[in-house]
Amino acid sequence: MPDKHVFQEDAQILTHFGEDYAAQFGAVTPPIYMSSLHVTPKEKLFETEPMPFIYGRVSNPTADLFERKIAALERAETALSFASGMAAISSCILANVQQGDHIVAVDFAYGPARNFIANDLSKFGIEHTFVSGKTVSDFVDAIKPNTRLFYLESPATAIFNIQDLRAIAALAKQNHIVSVIDNSWATPVFQKPITLGIDISLHSASKYIGGHSDVIAGVASGNAEIMHKVKRVRESYGGIVGPMEAWLCLRGLRTLLVRVKAHEAAALEIATRLSQHPAVRQVFYPGLSDFPQYALAKSQMSGFTGLLSFSLHGDRDQARAVASRLCWFHFGPSWGGFESMVNVLEGEGETNVVRLHIGLEGIETLWADLKDSLDQALA
Ligand SMILES: *Cc1c(COP(=O)(O)O)cnc(C)c1O
């Protein structure tokens, strides 16, 4: 892009940041560099300055463009992309802890992330404490002399507990603790944790960033020093994103802002209607003004996305029956794509929570489906 383009707004970054039309024969979309290695020109063979691209497990030009775009969105110095969200999570944690260290993590974090902390890291002598994280004192009380890392997920993607990111980031800094947040729910357009003082913001790009349910990928952002450590782990464990997947993420990013706004509008309306339905006990959606942590959510997010949950007055069997009667909501684990999804959360401390991803099918279509199923629960 010519110099006269100044990138200030997310919409500009999402659409055009980092793309060089002249270098790609005028193509408006960047090429996919399907190359496992990059050769060095003979005249540069013995120069001390390394070539930017050498081997595909270390870096790739398509992944690099995706990373620069995410770093710009997160207002971070640098970003790294991964083969999955879990590769991003495990690499960012591994880069910052060693034997004998202690991690404080939120108890409603993504299940496989909790499992990695509780069951995989414990094999290497790394301790952990899970906290609800709804108050800063949860973290203060959990700090031990060997605490090295706070693992956050805000909003957490089951019943959407929020952590006070500014206060927790400040507490981490005072105690020389690295703060890491899973920012997948809010996306880099609605929440920018680096600007609030958090050290690493990471995403499952398989969710809203990809946005079309056709890619598994992850990405993490932070300052150059911390991401340099993470890059060494990515190199050793081999978790870089593939070029095709990086390209699909770039494709997803172009429409991220318009998609999340559409998910937000539909989810807010559906959450409001759900909270007025007599079969529903409680709705969990941080964008509802009566959500218990609404003020905190508003103070650190500029918008809300499409994943929400609700509990019923009945038991788990009723939750299962309500979910299974839906026809536009498909039963499955993931979210963040164009399509609506439903899942019944088991073993989450809440016994009858139905989680919905509000897709792009249209509010009235989705509400008619939900209302019909909920009405039958009352019959
Ligand atoms: C899906 C998900 C992940 C893991 O991402 P993958 O790309 O599936 O590895 C991490 N965090 C949250 C909140 C998720 O929903």
GROMACS .gro file of C-alpha atoms and ligand atoms in nm:
model
  394
    1MET     CA    1   0.000   0.000   0.000
    2PRO     CA    2   0.128   0.351  -0.081
    3ASP     CA    3   0.249   0.570   0.205
    4LYS     CA    4  -0.054   0.797   0.191
    5HIS     CA    5  -0.257   0.517   0.348
    6VAL     CA    6  -0.254   0.568   0.723
    7PHE     CA    7  -0.404   0.282   0.918
    8GLN     CA    8  -0.600   0.412   1.213
    9GLU     CA    9  -0.928   0.228   1.208
   10ASP     CA   10  -0.982  -0.145   1.239
   11ALA     CA   11  -1.193  -0.144   0.923
   12GLN     CA   12  -0.893  -0.020   0.722
   13ILE     CA   13  -0.661  -0.277   0.880
   14LEU     CA   14  -0.906  -0.559   0.817
   15THR     CA   15  -0.950  -0.473   0.453
   16HIS     CA   16  -0.612  -0.349   0.330
   17PHE     CA   17  -0.331  -0.352   0.586
   18GLY     CA   18  -0.003  -0.504   0.465
   19GLU     CA   19  -0.119  -0.592   0.118
   20ASP     CA   20   0.109  -0.494  -0.168
   21TYR     CA   21  -0.082  -0.497  -0.496
   22ALA     CA   22   0.221  -0.411  -0.709
   23ALA     CA   23   0.414  -0.713  -0.580
   24GLN     CA   24   0.121  -0.944  -0.657
   25PHE     CA   25   0.045  -0.844  -1.019
   26GLY     CA   26  -0.249  -0.630  -0.913
   27ALA     CA   27  -0.431  -0.922  -0.753
   28VAL     CA   28  -0.652  -0.783  -0.475
   29THR     CA   29  -0.600  -1.091  -0.261
   30PRO     CA   30  -0.252  -1.200  -0.155
   31PRO     CA   31  -0.093  -1.518  -0.290
   32ILE     CA   32  -0.066  -1.837  -0.083
   33TYR     CA   33   0.304  -1.918  -0.052
   34MET     CA   34   0.284  -2.298  -0.068
   35SER     CA   35   0.654  -2.345  -0.014
   36SER     CA   36   0.828  -2.550   0.255
   37LEU     CA   37   1.157  -2.367   0.206
   38HIS     CA   38   1.301  -2.044   0.067
   39VAL     CA   39   1.632  -2.037  -0.121
   40THR     CA   40   1.896  -1.773  -0.051
   41PRO     CA   41   2.040  -1.576  -0.346
   42LYS     CA   42   2.412  -1.655  -0.392
   43GLU     CA   43   2.523  -1.296  -0.336
   44LYS     CA   44   2.358  -1.303   0.010
   45LEU     CA   45   2.490  -1.645   0.111
   46PHE     CA   46   2.736  -1.543   0.379
   47GLU     CA   47   2.574  -1.223   0.503
   48THR     CA   48   2.518  -1.201   0.877
   49GLU     CA   49   2.166  -1.058   0.840
   50PRO     CA   50   1.942  -1.365   0.805
   51MET     CA   51   1.691  -1.389   0.520
   52PRO     CA   52   1.334  -1.316   0.637
   53PHE     CA   53   1.214  -1.656   0.521
   54ILE     CA   54   1.420  -1.974   0.527
   55TYR     CA   55   1.211  -2.273   0.631
   56GLY     CA   56   0.836  -2.321   0.657
   57ARG     CA   57   0.829  -2.447   1.016
   58VAL     CA   58   0.990  -2.119   1.126
   59SER     CA   59   0.802  -1.867   0.914
   60ASN     CA   60   0.600  -1.830   0.595
   61PRO     CA   61   0.508  -1.512   0.400
   62THR     CA   62   0.132  -1.584   0.405
   63ALA     CA   63   0.142  -1.651   0.781
   64ASP     CA   64   0.355  -1.338   0.822
   65LEU     CA   65   0.091  -1.118   0.656
   66PHE     CA   66  -0.179  -1.268   0.880
   67GLU     CA   67   0.040  -1.203   1.186
   68ARG     CA   68   0.111  -0.840   1.092
   69LYS     CA   69  -0.259  -0.778   1.043
   70ILE     CA   70  -0.347  -0.929   1.383
   71ALA     CA   71  -0.068  -0.733   1.555
   72ALA     CA   72  -0.207  -0.411   1.403
   73LEU     CA   73  -0.559  -0.495   1.526
   74GLU     CA   74  -0.441  -0.587   1.876
   75ARG     CA   75  -0.213  -0.277   1.891
   76ALA     CA   76   0.070  -0.518   1.973
   77GLU     CA   77   0.431  -0.509   1.857
   78THR     CA   78   0.417  -0.853   1.704
   79ALA     CA   79   0.200  -1.162   1.654
   80LEU     CA   80   0.257  -1.531   1.581
   81SER     CA   81   0.016  -1.771   1.414
   82PHE     CA   82  -0.035  -2.137   1.498
   83ALA     CA   83  -0.185  -2.458   1.366
   84SER     CA   84  -0.470  -2.426   1.619
   85GLY     CA   85  -0.590  -2.222   1.914
   86MET     CA   86  -0.455  -2.493   2.143
   87ALA     CA   87  -0.111  -2.470   1.978
   88ALA     CA   88  -0.117  -2.095   2.053
   89ILE     CA   89  -0.226  -2.158   2.415
   90SER     CA   90   0.026  -2.433   2.490
   91SER     CA   91   0.314  -2.246   2.321
   92CYS     CA   92   0.245  -1.918   2.502
   93ILE     CA   93   0.229  -2.094   2.838
   94LEU     CA   94   0.532  -2.317   2.779
   95ALA     CA   95   0.741  -2.016   2.674
   96ASN     CA   96   0.682  -1.847   3.010
   97VAL     CA   97   0.700  -2.118   3.277
   98GLN     CA   98   0.951  -2.373   3.398
   99GLN     CA   99   0.968  -2.652   3.653
  100GLY     CA  100   0.868  -2.533   3.999
  101ASP     CA  101   0.653  -2.243   3.874
  102HIS     CA  102   0.287  -2.184   3.957
  103ILE     CA  103   0.001  -2.072   3.730
  104VAL     CA  104  -0.324  -1.906   3.837
  105ALA     CA  105  -0.596  -1.983   3.581
  106VAL     CA  106  -0.968  -1.908   3.556
  107ASP     CA  107  -1.189  -2.207   3.630
  108PHE     CA  108  -1.430  -2.153   3.340
  109ALA     CA  109  -1.154  -2.135   3.076
  110TYR     CA  110  -1.179  -2.351   2.764
  111GLY     CA  111  -1.176  -2.717   2.873
  112PRO     CA  112  -0.869  -2.837   2.680
  113ALA     CA  113  -0.672  -2.535   2.807
  114ARG     CA  114  -0.764  -2.623   3.167
  115ASN     CA  115  -0.671  -2.983   3.092
  116PHE     CA  116  -0.331  -2.876   2.956
  117ILE     CA  117  -0.262  -2.671   3.270
  118ALA     CA  118  -0.395  -2.931   3.516
  119ASN     CA  119  -0.282  -3.257   3.358
  120ASP     CA  120   0.001  -3.194   3.112
  121LEU     CA  121   0.199  -2.923   3.288
  122SER     CA  122   0.171  -3.099   3.625
  123LYS     CA  123   0.381  -3.381   3.477
  124PHE     CA  124   0.666  -3.131   3.449
  125GLY     CA  125   0.634  -3.003   3.804
  126ILE     CA  126   0.432  -2.690   3.720
  127GLU     CA  127   0.160  -2.617   3.976
  128HIS     CA  128  -0.171  -2.441   3.927
  129THR     CA  129  -0.463  -2.289   4.113
  130PHE     CA  130  -0.802  -2.239   3.950
  131VAL     CA  131  -1.000  -1.932   4.058
  132SER     CA  132  -1.339  -1.794   3.955
  133GLY     CA  133  -1.163  -1.472   3.857
  134LYS     CA  134  -1.471  -1.254   3.898
  135THR     CA  135  -1.291  -1.040   4.154
  136VAL     CA  136  -0.932  -0.921   4.159
  137SER     CA  137  -0.894  -1.056   4.512
  138ASP     CA  138  -0.934  -1.409   4.368
  139PHE     CA  139  -0.596  -1.349   4.203
  140VAL     CA  140  -0.440  -1.167   4.498
  141ASP     CA  141  -0.529  -1.458   4.727
  142ALA     CA  142  -0.397  -1.721   4.484
  143ILE     CA  143  -0.052  -1.564   4.429
  144LYS     CA  144   0.236  -1.768   4.570
  145PRO     CA  145   0.607  -1.683   4.570
  146ASN     CA  146   0.649  -1.905   4.258
  147THR     CA  147   0.351  -1.769   4.061
  148ARG     CA  148   0.472  -1.684   3.709
  149LEU     CA  149   0.162  -1.674   3.493
  150PHE     CA  150  -0.203  -1.565   3.503
  151TYR     CA  151  -0.419  -1.747   3.250
  152LEU     CA  152  -0.740  -1.555   3.170
  153GLU     CA  153  -1.038  -1.602   2.943
  154SER     CA  154  -1.270  -1.305   2.941
  155PRO     CA  155  -1.551  -1.343   2.868
  156ALA     CA  156  -1.513  -1.715   2.940
  157THR     CA  157  -1.716  -1.913   2.690
  158ALA     CA  158  -1.955  -2.111   2.912
  159ILE     CA  159  -2.138  -1.870   3.143
  160PHE     CA  160  -1.931  -1.566   3.043
  161ASN     CA  161  -1.755  -1.468   3.363
  162ILE     CA  162  -1.558  -1.146   3.309
  163GLN     CA  163  -1.220  -1.057   3.457
  164ASP     CA  164  -1.115  -0.699   3.531
  165LEU     CA  165  -0.833  -0.687   3.278
  166ARG     CA  166  -0.684  -0.350   3.377
  167ALA     CA  167  -0.663  -0.439   3.746
  168ILE     CA  168  -0.538  -0.793   3.689
  169ALA     CA  169  -0.274  -0.673   3.440
  170ALA     CA  170  -0.151  -0.418   3.697
  171LEU     CA  171  -0.142  -0.682   3.970
  172ALA     CA  172   0.056  -0.913   3.739
  173LYS     CA  173   0.310  -0.639   3.658
  174GLN     CA  174   0.366  -0.558   4.028
  175ASN     CA  175   0.443  -0.924   4.095
  176HIS     CA  176   0.649  -0.998   3.779
  177ILE     CA  177   0.380  -1.233   3.656
  178VAL     CA  178   0.307  -1.280   3.284
  179SER     CA  179  -0.062  -1.229   3.198
  180VAL     CA  180  -0.215  -1.428   2.910
  181ILE     CA  181  -0.574  -1.397   2.789
  182ASP     CA  182  -0.782  -1.610   2.557
  183ASN     CA  183  -0.960  -1.332   2.365
  184SER     CA  184  -1.148  -1.559   2.121
  185TRP     CA  185  -1.502  -1.460   2.225
  186ALA     CA  186  -1.455  -1.084   2.199
  187THR     CA  187  -1.231  -1.092   1.888
  188PRO     CA  188  -0.950  -0.840   1.830
  189VAL     CA  189  -1.203  -0.580   1.713
  190PHE     CA  190  -1.420  -0.576   2.027
  191GLN     CA  191  -1.150  -0.617   2.295
  192LYS     CA  192  -0.783  -0.510   2.285
  193PRO     CA  193  -0.623  -0.657   2.599
  194ILE     CA  194  -0.271  -0.537   2.513
  195THR     CA  195  -0.395  -0.177   2.544
  196LEU     CA  196  -0.522  -0.263   2.895
  197GLY     CA  197  -0.180  -0.391   3.004
  198ILE     CA  198  -0.215  -0.766   2.939
  199ASP     CA  199   0.107  -0.926   2.809
  200ILE     CA  200  -0.030  -1.181   2.558
  201SER     CA  201  -0.367  -1.182   2.382
  202LEU     CA  202  -0.445  -1.504   2.194
  203HIS     CA  203  -0.726  -1.644   1.982
  204SER     CA  204  -0.862  -1.960   1.843
  205ALA     CA  205  -0.878  -1.832   1.484
  206SER     CA  206  -1.101  -2.134   1.415
  207LYS     CA  207  -1.383  -1.922   1.560
  208TYR     CA  208  -1.468  -1.565   1.447
  209ILE     CA  209  -1.138  -1.482   1.276
  210GLY     CA  210  -1.180  -1.768   1.029
  211GLY     CA  211  -1.554  -1.716   1.055
  212HIS     CA  212  -1.663  -1.970   0.794
  213SER     CA  213  -1.608  -2.298   0.980
  214ASP     CA  214  -1.349  -2.409   0.727
  215VAL     CA  215  -1.019  -2.361   0.911
  216ILE     CA  216  -0.839  -2.461   1.233
  217ALA     CA  217  -0.580  -2.200   1.337
  218GLY     CA  218  -0.460  -1.987   1.627
  219VAL     CA  219  -0.281  -1.658   1.681
  220ALA     CA  220  -0.113  -1.476   1.973
  221SER     CA  221   0.013  -1.116   2.013
  222GLY     CA  222   0.244  -0.935   2.252
  223ASN     CA  223   0.561  -0.733   2.273
  224ALA     CA  224   0.870  -0.833   2.072
  225GLU     CA  225   1.060  -0.974   2.369
  226ILE     CA  226   0.788  -1.204   2.493
  227MET     CA  227   0.688  -1.317   2.144
  228HIS     CA  228   1.050  -1.399   2.065
  229LYS     CA  229   1.036  -1.658   2.345
  230VAL     CA  230   0.706  -1.790   2.211
  231LYS     CA  231   0.854  -1.814   1.861
  232ARG     CA  232   1.132  -2.040   1.986
  233VAL     CA  233   0.870  -2.273   2.137
  234ARG     CA  234   0.673  -2.267   1.811
  235GLU     CA  235   0.989  -2.368   1.627
  236SER     CA  236   1.068  -2.655   1.869
  237TYR     CA  237   0.716  -2.792   1.895
  238GLY     CA  238   0.637  -2.733   1.527
  239GLY     CA  239   0.300  -2.562   1.576
  240ILE     CA  240   0.310  -2.296   1.302
  241VAL     CA  241  -0.005  -2.237   1.093
  242GLY     CA  242  -0.009  -2.380   0.739
  243PRO     CA  243  -0.005  -2.131   0.448
  244MET     CA  244  -0.350  -2.233   0.325
  245GLU     CA  245  -0.495  -2.189   0.674
  246ALA     CA  246  -0.324  -1.851   0.716
  247TRP     CA  247  -0.478  -1.743   0.386
  248LEU     CA  248  -0.825  -1.854   0.498
  249CYS     CA  249  -0.778  -1.647   0.814
  250LEU     CA  250  -0.683  -1.345   0.602
  251ARG     CA  251  -0.998  -1.404   0.397
  252GLY     CA  252  -1.202  -1.421   0.719
  253LEU     CA  253  -1.052  -1.101   0.856
  254ARG     CA  254  -1.178  -0.888   0.565
  255THR     CA  255  -1.535  -0.928   0.686
  256LEU     CA  256  -1.470  -0.974   1.060
  257LEU     CA  257  -1.611  -0.636   1.163
  258VAL     CA  258  -1.935  -0.665   0.967
  259ARG     CA  259  -1.982  -1.025   1.075
  260VAL     CA  260  -1.935  -0.963   1.448
  261LYS     CA  261  -2.170  -0.664   1.433
  262ALA     CA  262  -2.436  -0.885   1.274
  263HIS     CA  263  -2.377  -1.160   1.534
  264GLU     CA  264  -2.398  -0.896   1.809
  265ALA     CA  265  -2.727  -0.746   1.690
  266ALA     CA  266  -2.891  -1.087   1.656
  267ALA     CA  267  -2.751  -1.223   1.984
  268LEU     CA  268  -2.863  -0.919   2.182
  269GLU     CA  269  -3.216  -0.946   2.047
  270ILE     CA  270  -3.236  -1.321   2.106
  271ALA     CA  271  -3.086  -1.287   2.456
  272THR     CA  272  -3.349  -1.022   2.540
  273ARG     CA  273  -3.635  -1.237   2.413
  274LEU     CA  274  -3.498  -1.547   2.590
  275SER     CA  275  -3.484  -1.361   2.920
  276GLN     CA  276  -3.857  -1.284   2.885
  277HIS     CA  277  -3.959  -1.643   2.809
  278PRO     CA  278  -4.126  -1.819   3.105
  279ALA     CA  279  -3.932  -2.147   3.055
  280VAL     CA  280  -3.598  -1.967   3.095
  281ARG     CA  281  -3.441  -1.923   3.438
  282GLN     CA  282  -3.135  -1.714   3.353
  283VAL     CA  283  -2.961  -1.584   3.041
  284PHE     CA  284  -2.585  -1.549   3.036
  285TYR     CA  285  -2.484  -1.280   2.783
  286PRO     CA  286  -2.244  -0.997   2.876
  287GLY     CA  287  -2.424  -0.759   2.639
  288LEU     CA  288  -2.749  -0.766   2.839
  289SER     CA  289  -2.776  -0.459   3.062
  290ASP     CA  290  -2.887  -0.677   3.358
  291PHE     CA  291  -2.591  -0.915   3.321
  292PRO     CA  292  -2.421  -0.907   3.666
  293GLN     CA  293  -2.085  -0.790   3.526
  294TYR     CA  294  -2.229  -0.566   3.252
  295ALA     CA  295  -2.056  -0.247   3.370
  296LEU     CA  296  -1.717  -0.417   3.381
  297ALA     CA  297  -1.777  -0.578   3.041
  298LYS     CA  298  -1.868  -0.237   2.894
  299SER     CA  299  -1.557  -0.078   3.041
  300GLN     CA  300  -1.320  -0.310   2.857
  301MET     CA  301  -1.505  -0.423   2.545
  302SER     CA  302  -1.646  -0.214   2.262
  303GLY     CA  303  -1.892  -0.482   2.151
  304PHE     CA  304  -2.034  -0.829   2.212
  305THR     CA  305  -2.048  -1.130   1.985
  306GLY     CA  306  -2.283  -1.418   1.915
  307LEU     CA  307  -2.221  -1.688   2.177
  308LEU     CA  308  -2.456  -1.697   2.477
  309SER     CA  309  -2.612  -1.948   2.711
  310PHE     CA  310  -2.920  -1.988   2.926
  311SER     CA  311  -3.050  -2.211   3.200
  312LEU     CA  312  -3.401  -2.349   3.231
  313HIS     CA  313  -3.629  -2.399   3.527
  314GLY     CA  314  -3.626  -2.771   3.451
  315ASP     CA  315  -3.347  -3.027   3.483
  316ARG     CA  316  -3.080  -3.146   3.242
  317ASP     CA  317  -3.323  -3.370   3.056
  318GLN     CA  318  -3.536  -3.066   2.983
  319ALA     CA  319  -3.228  -2.881   2.857
  320ARG     CA  320  -3.147  -3.173   2.630
  321ALA     CA  321  -3.505  -3.188   2.503
  322VAL     CA  322  -3.511  -2.814   2.427
  323ALA     CA  323  -3.181  -2.839   2.241
  324SER     CA  324  -3.278  -3.144   2.043
  325ARG     CA  325  -3.606  -2.992   1.918
  326LEU     CA  326  -3.425  -2.704   1.745
  327CYS     CA  327  -3.390  -2.727   1.370
  328TRP     CA  328  -3.180  -2.423   1.269
  329PHE     CA  329  -2.932  -2.477   1.551
  330HIS     CA  330  -2.710  -2.775   1.482
  331PHE     CA  331  -2.578  -2.979   1.768
  332GLY     CA  332  -2.200  -2.954   1.803
  333PRO     CA  333  -1.908  -2.812   1.994
  334SER     CA  334  -1.781  -2.509   1.808
  335TRP     CA  335  -1.895  -2.153   1.732
  336GLY     CA  336  -1.783  -1.836   1.556
  337GLY     CA  337  -1.889  -1.941   1.207
  338PHE     CA  338  -2.181  -1.817   0.998
  339GLU     CA  339  -2.404  -2.095   1.129
  340SER     CA  340  -2.609  -2.133   1.447
  341MET     CA  341  -2.506  -2.402   1.692
  342VAL     CA  342  -2.645  -2.549   2.014
  343ASN     CA  343  -2.475  -2.746   2.288
  344VAL     CA  344  -2.577  -2.859   2.637
  345LEU     CA  345  -2.296  -2.784   2.881
  346GLU     CA  346  -2.226  -3.076   3.108
  347GLY     CA  347  -2.014  -3.072   3.420
  348GLU     CA  348  -1.972  -2.694   3.416
  349GLY     CA  349  -2.107  -2.644   3.765
  350GLU     CA  350  -2.440  -2.552   3.610
  351THR     CA  351  -2.642  -2.862   3.538
  352ASN     CA  352  -2.883  -2.738   3.278
  353VAL     CA  353  -2.711  -2.477   3.068
  354VAL     CA  354  -2.787  -2.461   2.697
  355ARG     CA  355  -2.525  -2.277   2.494
  356LEU     CA  356  -2.621  -2.115   2.164
  357HIS     CA  357  -2.413  -1.965   1.888
  358ILE     CA  358  -2.630  -1.710   1.712
  359GLY     CA  359  -2.538  -1.737   1.345
  360LEU     CA  360  -2.630  -1.524   1.046
  361GLU     CA  361  -2.955  -1.701   0.947
  362GLY     CA  362  -3.179  -1.410   1.054
  363ILE     CA  363  -3.326  -1.316   1.390
  364GLU     CA  364  -3.690  -1.409   1.319
  365THR     CA  365  -3.598  -1.750   1.179
  366LEU     CA  366  -3.386  -1.830   1.484
  367TRP     CA  367  -3.633  -1.691   1.737
  368ALA     CA  368  -3.929  -1.882   1.587
  369ASP     CA  369  -3.725  -2.200   1.624
  370LEU     CA  370  -3.626  -2.126   1.984
  371LYS     CA  371  -3.970  -2.009   2.090
  372ASP     CA  372  -4.134  -2.319   1.949
  373SER     CA  373  -3.898  -2.547   2.141
  374LEU     CA  374  -3.924  -2.348   2.466
  375ASP     CA  375  -4.305  -2.332   2.442
  376GLN     CA  376  -4.309  -2.711   2.422
  377ALA     CA  377  -4.102  -2.727   2.741
  378LEU     CA  378  -4.390  -2.553   2.920
  379ALA     CA  379  -4.661  -2.774   2.772
  380LIG     C1  380  -1.209  -2.346   2.031
  380LIG     C2  381  -1.145  -2.273   2.140
  380LIG     C3  382  -1.008  -2.284   2.166
  380LIG     C4  383  -0.920  -2.383   2.094
  380LIG     O1  384  -0.904  -2.352   1.962
  380LIG     P1  385  -0.868  -2.460   1.850
  380LIG     O2  386  -0.846  -2.379   1.731
  380LIG     O3  387  -0.985  -2.554   1.842
  380LIG     O4  388  -0.746  -2.533   1.898
  380LIG     C5  389  -0.953  -2.205   2.264
  380LIG     N1  390  -1.029  -2.120   2.336
  380LIG     C6  391  -1.161  -2.108   2.316
  380LIG     C7  392  -1.238  -2.011   2.399
  380LIG     C8  393  -1.223  -2.183   2.218
  380LIG     O5  394  -1.356  -2.173   2.200
   0.00000   0.00000   0.00000
